[in-house]
PDB file of C-alpha atoms in Angstrom:
ATOM      1  CA  MET A   1     -32.284  17.750 -99.581  1.00 54.00           C
ATOM      2  CA  PRO A   2     -31.758  16.024-102.960  1.00 54.00           C
ATOM      3  CA  LYS A   3     -34.580  13.951-104.442  1.00 54.00           C
ATOM      4  CA  ILE A   4     -34.277  10.136-104.547  1.00 56.00           C
ATOM      5  CA  SER A   5     -34.867   8.407-107.866  1.00 53.00           C
ATOM      6  CA  ARG A   6     -36.725   5.073-108.279  1.00 57.00           C
ATOM      7  CA  SER A   7     -33.445   3.191-108.403  1.00 57.00           C
ATOM      8  CA  GLY A   8     -32.530   4.536-104.985  1.00 57.00           C
ATOM      9  CA  ALA A   9     -29.715   6.815-106.181  1.00 53.00           C
ATOM     10  CA  PRO A  10     -29.999  10.459-105.287  1.00 55.00           C
ATOM     11  CA  ARG A  11     -30.664  12.798-108.167  1.00 56.00           C
ATOM     12  CA  LYS A  12     -28.716  16.008-108.545  1.00 54.00           C
ATOM     13  CA  THR A  13     -30.683  19.145-107.960  1.00 54.00           C
ATOM     14  CA  SER A  14     -30.055  21.969-110.360  1.00 53.00           C
ATOM     15  CA  ARG A  15     -29.163  25.355-108.879  1.00 54.00           C
ATOM     16  CA  PRO A  16     -29.121  28.641-110.704  1.00 53.00           C
ATOM     17  CA  ALA A  17     -25.579  29.618-111.535  1.00 51.00           C
ATOM     18  CA  PRO A  18     -24.567  33.125-110.449  1.00 47.00           C
ATOM     19  CA  THR A  19     -24.227  35.654-113.183  1.00 50.00           C
ATOM     20  CA  PRO A  20     -20.580  36.323-114.120  1.00 50.00           C
ATOM     21  CA  THR A  21     -21.207  40.053-113.842  1.00 52.00           C
ATOM     22  CA  ALA A  22     -22.221  39.828-110.160  1.00 65.00           C
ATOM     23  CA  ARG A  23     -20.007  42.124-108.126  1.00 76.00           C
ATOM     24  CA  VAL A  24     -18.427  40.936-104.889  1.00 84.00           C
ATOM     25  CA  ARG A  25     -19.393  43.233-102.046  1.00 87.00           C
ATOM     26  CA  ARG A  26     -16.795  45.026 -99.951  1.00 90.00           C
ATOM     27  CA  PRO A  27     -16.296  43.153 -96.642  1.00 91.00           C
ATOM     28  CA  PRO A  28     -16.718  45.236 -93.458  1.00 92.00           C
ATOM     29  CA  GLY A  29     -13.128  44.425 -92.487  1.00 93.00           C
ATOM     30  CA  VAL A  30     -11.849  46.086 -95.665  1.00 93.00           C
ATOM     31  CA  THR A  31     -13.875  49.190 -94.841  1.00 94.00           C
ATOM     32  CA  LEU A  32     -12.428  49.269 -91.323  1.00 95.00           C
ATOM     33  CA  ALA A  33      -8.868  48.855 -92.640  1.00 95.00           C
ATOM     34  CA  ILE A  34      -9.254  51.666 -95.192  1.00 95.00           C
ATOM     35  CA  VAL A  35     -10.782  54.040 -92.631  1.00 96.00           C
ATOM     36  CA  ALA A  36      -7.999  53.286 -90.130  1.00 95.00           C
ATOM     37  CA  VAL A  37      -5.290  53.974 -92.737  1.00 95.00           C
ATOM     38  CA  ALA A  38      -7.028  57.154 -93.895  1.00 95.00           C
ATOM     39  CA  LEU A  39      -7.267  58.521 -90.349  1.00 94.00           C
ATOM     40  CA  LEU A  40      -3.781  57.560 -89.193  1.00 93.00           C
ATOM     41  CA  TYR A  41      -1.757  58.255 -92.329  1.00 93.00           C
ATOM     42  CA  GLY A  42      -3.927  60.780 -94.150  1.00 92.00           C
ATOM     43  CA  VAL A  43      -5.991  62.919 -91.802  1.00 93.00           C
ATOM     44  CA  ARG A  44      -3.564  62.958 -88.854  1.00 90.00           C
ATOM     45  CA  PRO A  45      -0.617  64.659 -90.679  1.00 88.00           C
ATOM     46  CA  LEU A  46      -2.929  67.291 -92.164  1.00 90.00           C
ATOM     47  CA  VAL A  47      -4.474  68.005 -88.761  1.00 88.00           C
ATOM     48  CA  GLU A  48      -1.001  68.313 -87.230  1.00 83.00           C
ATOM     49  CA  ILE A  49       0.048  70.878 -89.833  1.00 84.00           C
ATOM     50  CA  ALA A  50      -3.141  72.849 -89.231  1.00 84.00           C
ATOM     51  CA  LEU A  51      -2.513  72.707 -85.471  1.00 82.00           C
ATOM     52  CA  TRP A  52       1.125  73.846 -85.712  1.00 75.00           C
ATOM     53  CA  SER A  53       0.127  76.642 -88.116  1.00 78.00           C
ATOM     54  CA  ARG A  54      -2.522  77.825 -85.667  1.00 79.00           C
ATOM     55  CA  LEU A  55      -0.032  77.753 -82.774  1.00 73.00           C
ATOM     56  CA  ASP A  56       2.461  79.748 -84.854  1.00 66.00           C
ATOM     57  CA  ALA A  57      -0.183  82.365 -85.672  1.00 69.00           C
ATOM     58  CA  THR A  58      -1.170  82.575 -82.002  1.00 70.00           C
ATOM     59  CA  ALA A  59       2.459  83.047 -80.972  1.00 58.00           C
ATOM     60  CA  GLU A  60       2.873  85.893 -83.475  1.00 62.00           C
ATOM     61  CA  GLU A  61      -0.316  87.559 -82.235  1.00 60.00           C
ATOM     62  CA  ALA A  62       0.950  87.330 -78.657  1.00 57.00           C
ATOM     63  CA  LEU A  63       4.340  88.765 -79.751  1.00 55.00           C
ATOM     64  CA  LEU A  64       6.167  85.677 -78.515  1.00 54.00           C
ATOM     65  CA  PRO A  65       9.702  85.377 -79.942  1.00 52.00           C
ATOM     66  CA  GLY A  66      10.529  82.372 -82.078  1.00 51.00           C
ATOM     67  CA  GLY A  67       6.971  81.154 -82.608  1.00 52.00           C
ATOM     68  CA  VAL A  68       6.339  77.566 -83.658  1.00 59.00           C
ATOM     69  CA  GLU A  69       8.475  76.130 -86.425  1.00 65.00           C
ATOM     70  CA  ILE A  70       6.821  73.616 -88.735  1.00 68.00           C
ATOM     71  CA  THR A  71       9.549  71.161 -89.673  1.00 73.00           C
ATOM     72  CA  THR A  72      10.286  70.039 -93.202  1.00 79.00           C
ATOM     73  CA  TRP A  73       9.244  66.528 -92.277  1.00 79.00           C
ATOM     74  CA  ALA A  74       5.829  67.818 -91.149  1.00 78.00           C
ATOM     75  CA  TRP A  75       5.260  69.379 -94.596  1.00 84.00           C
ATOM     76  CA  VAL A  76       6.485  66.220 -96.350  1.00 86.00           C
ATOM     77  CA  GLU A  77       4.252  64.066 -94.169  1.00 85.00           C
ATOM     78  CA  GLY A  78       1.328  66.347 -94.977  1.00 87.00           C
ATOM     79  CA  ILE A  79       1.928  65.886 -98.708  1.00 91.00           C
ATOM     80  CA  PHE A  80       2.128  62.119 -98.248  1.00 92.00           C
ATOM     81  CA  GLY A  81      -1.022  62.326 -96.132  1.00 91.00           C
ATOM     82  CA  ALA A  82      -2.948  63.882 -99.009  1.00 92.00           C
ATOM     83  CA  ALA A  83      -1.573  61.188-101.339  1.00 94.00           C
ATOM     84  CA  MET A  84      -2.642  58.489 -98.882  1.00 94.00           C
ATOM     85  CA  LEU A  85      -6.198  59.839 -98.899  1.00 95.00           C
ATOM     86  CA  VAL A  86      -6.271  59.510-102.693  1.00 94.00           C
ATOM     87  CA  LEU A  87      -4.856  55.976-102.403  1.00 94.00           C
ATOM     88  CA  CYS A  88      -7.502  55.086 -99.810  1.00 94.00           C
ATOM     89  CA  ALA A  89     -10.228  56.361-102.158  1.00 94.00           C
ATOM     90  CA  LEU A  90      -8.927  54.103-104.943  1.00 92.00           C
ATOM     91  CA  THR A  91      -8.714  51.172-102.532  1.00 93.00           C
ATOM     92  CA  TRP A  92     -12.300  51.854-101.487  1.00 92.00           C
ATOM     93  CA  ARG A  93     -13.365  51.405-105.117  1.00 89.00           C
ATOM     94  CA  GLY A  94     -11.327  48.209-105.338  1.00 87.00           C
ATOM     95  CA  ARG A  95      -9.880  49.067-108.732  1.00 83.00           C
ATOM     96  CA  PRO A  96      -7.325  48.269-110.061  1.00 85.00           C
ATOM     97  CA  ALA A  97      -6.850  44.862-108.419  1.00 84.00           C
ATOM     98  CA  TRP A  98      -3.260  45.613-107.331  1.00 89.00           C
ATOM     99  CA  ILE A  99      -4.343  48.721-105.403  1.00 92.00           C
ATOM    100  CA  ARG A 100      -4.346  46.803-102.110  1.00 91.00           C
ATOM    101  CA  TRP A 101      -0.627  46.114-102.532  1.00 94.00           C
ATOM    102  CA  GLY A 102      -0.046  49.805-103.246  1.00 94.00           C
ATOM    103  CA  LEU A 103      -1.873  50.736-100.053  1.00 94.00           C
ATOM    104  CA  ILE A 104       0.019  48.155 -97.996  1.00 95.00           C
ATOM    105  CA  GLY A 105       3.397  49.236 -99.426  1.00 95.00           C
ATOM    106  CA  ALA A 106       2.783  52.945 -98.831  1.00 94.00           C
ATOM    107  CA  MET A 107       1.477  52.263 -95.330  1.00 94.00           C
ATOM    108  CA  LEU A 108       4.486  50.119 -94.355  1.00 95.00           C
ATOM    109  CA  THR A 109       6.906  52.734 -95.728  1.00 93.00           C
ATOM    110  CA  LEU A 110       5.315  55.525 -93.704  1.00 91.00           C
ATOM    111  CA  THR A 111       5.157  53.232 -90.666  1.00 92.00           C
ATOM    112  CA  ALA A 112       8.895  52.542 -90.844  1.00 92.00           C
ATOM    113  CA  ILE A 113       9.662  56.267 -91.110  1.00 87.00           C
ATOM    114  CA  ASN A 114       7.351  57.148 -88.225  1.00 84.00           C
ATOM    115  CA  LEU A 115       8.792  54.407 -86.034  1.00 86.00           C
ATOM    116  CA  ALA A 116      12.277  55.780 -86.734  1.00 83.00           C
ATOM    117  CA  ARG A 117      11.068  59.238 -85.665  1.00 78.00           C
ATOM    118  CA  ILE A 118       9.530  57.779 -82.507  1.00 78.00           C
ATOM    119  CA  VAL A 119      12.768  55.997 -81.595  1.00 79.00           C
ATOM    120  CA  GLN A 120      14.718  59.196 -82.246  1.00 76.00           C
ATOM    121  CA  ALA A 121      12.305  61.240 -80.129  1.00 69.00           C
ATOM    122  CA  TRP A 122      12.490  58.680 -77.332  1.00 70.00           C
ATOM    123  CA  GLY A 123      16.271  58.947 -77.099  1.00 66.00           C
ATOM    124  CA  ALA A 124      16.571  62.715 -77.579  1.00 62.00           C
ATOM    125  CA  GLU A 125      16.717  64.938 -74.507  1.00 63.00           C
ATOM    126  CA  PRO A 126      14.658  68.142 -74.696  1.00 56.00           C
ATOM    127  CA  ASP A 127      16.764  71.265 -75.134  1.00 54.00           C
ATOM    128  CA  PRO A 128      15.824  73.534 -72.173  1.00 53.00           C
ATOM    129  CA  ILE A 129      16.807  76.680 -74.107  1.00 48.00           C
ATOM    130  CA  PHE A 130      15.774  76.178 -77.742  1.00 46.00           C
ATOM    131  CA  GLY A 131      13.417  73.219 -77.456  1.00 49.00           C
ATOM    132  CA  GLY A 132      11.606  73.614 -74.175  1.00 51.00           C
ATOM    133  CA  GLN A 133       7.918  72.830 -73.926  1.00 56.00           C
ATOM    134  CA  LEU A 134       7.369  72.464 -77.677  1.00 57.00           C
ATOM    135  CA  GLN A 135       9.992  69.750 -78.086  1.00 59.00           C
ATOM    136  CA  SER A 136       8.646  67.902 -75.044  1.00 64.00           C
ATOM    137  CA  THR A 137       5.088  68.115 -76.415  1.00 65.00           C
ATOM    138  CA  LEU A 138       6.190  66.849 -79.841  1.00 66.00           C
ATOM    139  CA  ARG A 139       7.935  63.888 -78.236  1.00 67.00           C
ATOM    140  CA  SER A 140       4.824  63.038 -76.202  1.00 71.00           C
ATOM    141  CA  VAL A 141       2.652  63.192 -79.335  1.00 70.00           C
ATOM    142  CA  LEU A 142       4.982  60.825 -81.191  1.00 71.00           C
ATOM    143  CA  LEU A 143       5.094  58.383 -78.288  1.00 74.00           C
ATOM    144  CA  CYS A 144       1.289  58.343 -78.054  1.00 79.00           C
ATOM    145  CA  GLN A 145       1.165  57.267 -81.705  1.00 80.00           C
ATOM    146  CA  LEU A 146       3.305  54.174 -81.076  1.00 82.00           C
ATOM    147  CA  PRO A 147       0.453  51.717 -80.269  1.00 87.00           C
ATOM    148  CA  MET A 148      -1.509  52.788 -83.370  1.00 89.00           C
ATOM    149  CA  MET A 149       1.617  52.542 -85.538  1.00 88.00           C
ATOM    150  CA  VAL A 150       1.879  48.884 -84.515  1.00 90.00           C
ATOM    151  CA  LEU A 151      -1.732  47.708 -84.327  1.00 93.00           C
ATOM    152  CA  VAL A 152      -3.123  49.370 -87.469  1.00 94.00           C
ATOM    153  CA  PRO A 153      -0.474  47.995 -89.909  1.00 95.00           C
ATOM    154  CA  LEU A 154      -0.788  44.507 -88.404  1.00 95.00           C
ATOM    155  CA  TYR A 155      -4.560  44.503 -88.856  1.00 96.00           C
ATOM    156  CA  VAL A 156      -4.465  46.004 -92.375  1.00 95.00           C
ATOM    157  CA  VAL A 157      -1.846  43.541 -93.664  1.00 95.00           C
ATOM    158  CA  TRP A 158      -3.670  40.616 -92.045  1.00 95.00           C
ATOM    159  CA  PHE A 159      -7.170  41.393 -93.301  1.00 95.00           C
ATOM    160  CA  LEU A 160      -6.317  42.610 -96.807  1.00 93.00           C
ATOM    161  CA  ASN A 161      -4.651  39.242 -97.423  1.00 93.00           C
ATOM    162  CA  ARG A 162      -7.663  37.193 -96.287  1.00 92.00           C
ATOM    163  CA  ALA A 163      -9.896  35.413 -98.818  1.00 91.00           C
ATOM    164  CA  PRO A 164     -12.887  37.839 -98.585  1.00 91.00           C
ATOM    165  CA  ALA A 165     -10.636  40.838 -99.233  1.00 91.00           C
ATOM    166  CA  ARG A 166      -8.850  39.118-102.126  1.00 91.00           C
ATOM    167  CA  ALA A 167     -12.203  38.175-103.644  1.00 90.00           C
ATOM    168  CA  PHE A 168     -13.346  41.801-103.447  1.00 91.00           C
ATOM    169  CA  PHE A 169     -10.241  43.223-105.131  1.00 90.00           C
ATOM    170  CA  GLN A 170     -10.091  40.470-107.754  1.00 88.00           C
ATOM    171  CA  GLN A 171     -13.916  40.421-108.080  1.00 82.00           C
ATOM    172  CA  ARG A 172     -13.980  36.632-107.756  1.00 71.00           C
ATOM    173  CA  ALA A 173     -16.466  34.899-105.511  1.00 57.00           C
ATOM    174  CA  HIS A 174     -15.564  31.857-103.488  1.00 50.00           C
ATOM    175  CA  ARG A 175     -15.021  28.590-105.331  1.00 49.00           C
ATOM    176  CA  ALA A 176     -18.234  27.018-104.054  1.00 43.00           C
ATOM    177  CA  VAL A 177     -20.274  29.954-105.300  1.00 45.00           C
ATOM    178  CA  LEU A 178     -18.689  30.006-108.734  1.00 46.00           C
ATOM    179  CA  ASN A 179     -18.997  26.227-109.130  1.00 50.00           C
ATOM    180  CA  PRO A 180     -22.504  25.253-107.953  1.00 48.00           C
ATOM    181  CA  GLU A 181     -22.346  21.865-109.733  1.00 55.00           C
ATOM    182  CA  ARG A 182     -19.351  20.853-107.639  1.00 50.00           C
ATOM    183  CA  GLU A 183     -21.125  21.991-104.477  1.00 43.00           C
ATOM    184  CA  ALA A 184     -24.243  19.991-105.390  1.00 50.00           C
ATOM    185  CA  ARG A 185     -22.115  16.916-106.164  1.00 54.00           C
ATOM    186  CA  VAL A 186     -20.438  17.095-102.769  1.00 44.00           C
ATOM    187  CA  GLU A 187     -23.831  17.329-101.072  1.00 47.00           C
ATOM    188  CA  THR A 188     -25.269  14.331-102.965  1.00 53.00           C
ATOM    189  CA  GLU A 189     -22.223  12.208-102.190  1.00 51.00           C
ATOM    190  CA  THR A 190     -22.718  12.765 -98.472  1.00 48.00           C
ATOM    191  CA  VAL A 191     -26.390  11.629 -98.570  1.00 48.00           C
ATOM    192  CA  THR A 192     -26.884   7.901 -97.977  1.00 51.00           C
ATOM    193  CA  PRO A 193     -29.805   6.529-100.016  1.00 55.00           C
ATOM    194  CA  PRO A 194     -32.489   4.711 -98.015  1.00 56.00           C
ATOM    195  CA  PRO A 195     -32.514   0.930 -98.211  1.00 59.00           C
ATOM    196  CA  THR A 196     -34.740  -0.495-100.946  1.00 61.00           C
ATOM    197  CA  ALA A 197     -37.426  -3.050-100.107  1.00 57.00           C
ATOM    198  CA  HIS A 198     -36.819  -6.587-101.483  1.00 54.00           C
TER     199      HIS A 198
END
């Protein structure tokens, strides 16, 4: 509470100004968004390639004809997955300031491509001769990814554009923190001085 002077007017209290080199901490929501993007767009494609490669090796060991074919898109998605992990690491550091837009742009591009694949898999009928169980399994995997492909981008775009996230990437604290004199002035204006005795 501000001190009252002899004249009855409240006196401004001095507050220590924050040092300009103080670093804005990473909000928990930013951490959650980065982890979600890393798992869905980085780790998942690499795990899928490892899984298909293991299934192909197992089919060759069992002398099954045809084996498991890893599509070109799976390899491309794996390469983009590794790039997304690097992008997530840079976003974790928060430097440069535009890195959040790079992460959002890359995520939305991959989301659009994956949604197109999901729609294509939804409308395609499994080939009973050449596709069989593998094609049906691939379609089920893609369809299971649909909720995550909708919820994760919505959350990431929403939170990375909120004020705490922008302050972290731009390393600017909120206006009230950077301008303590203005905050003190607002507080003193709201205090009504006590009536003086006549």
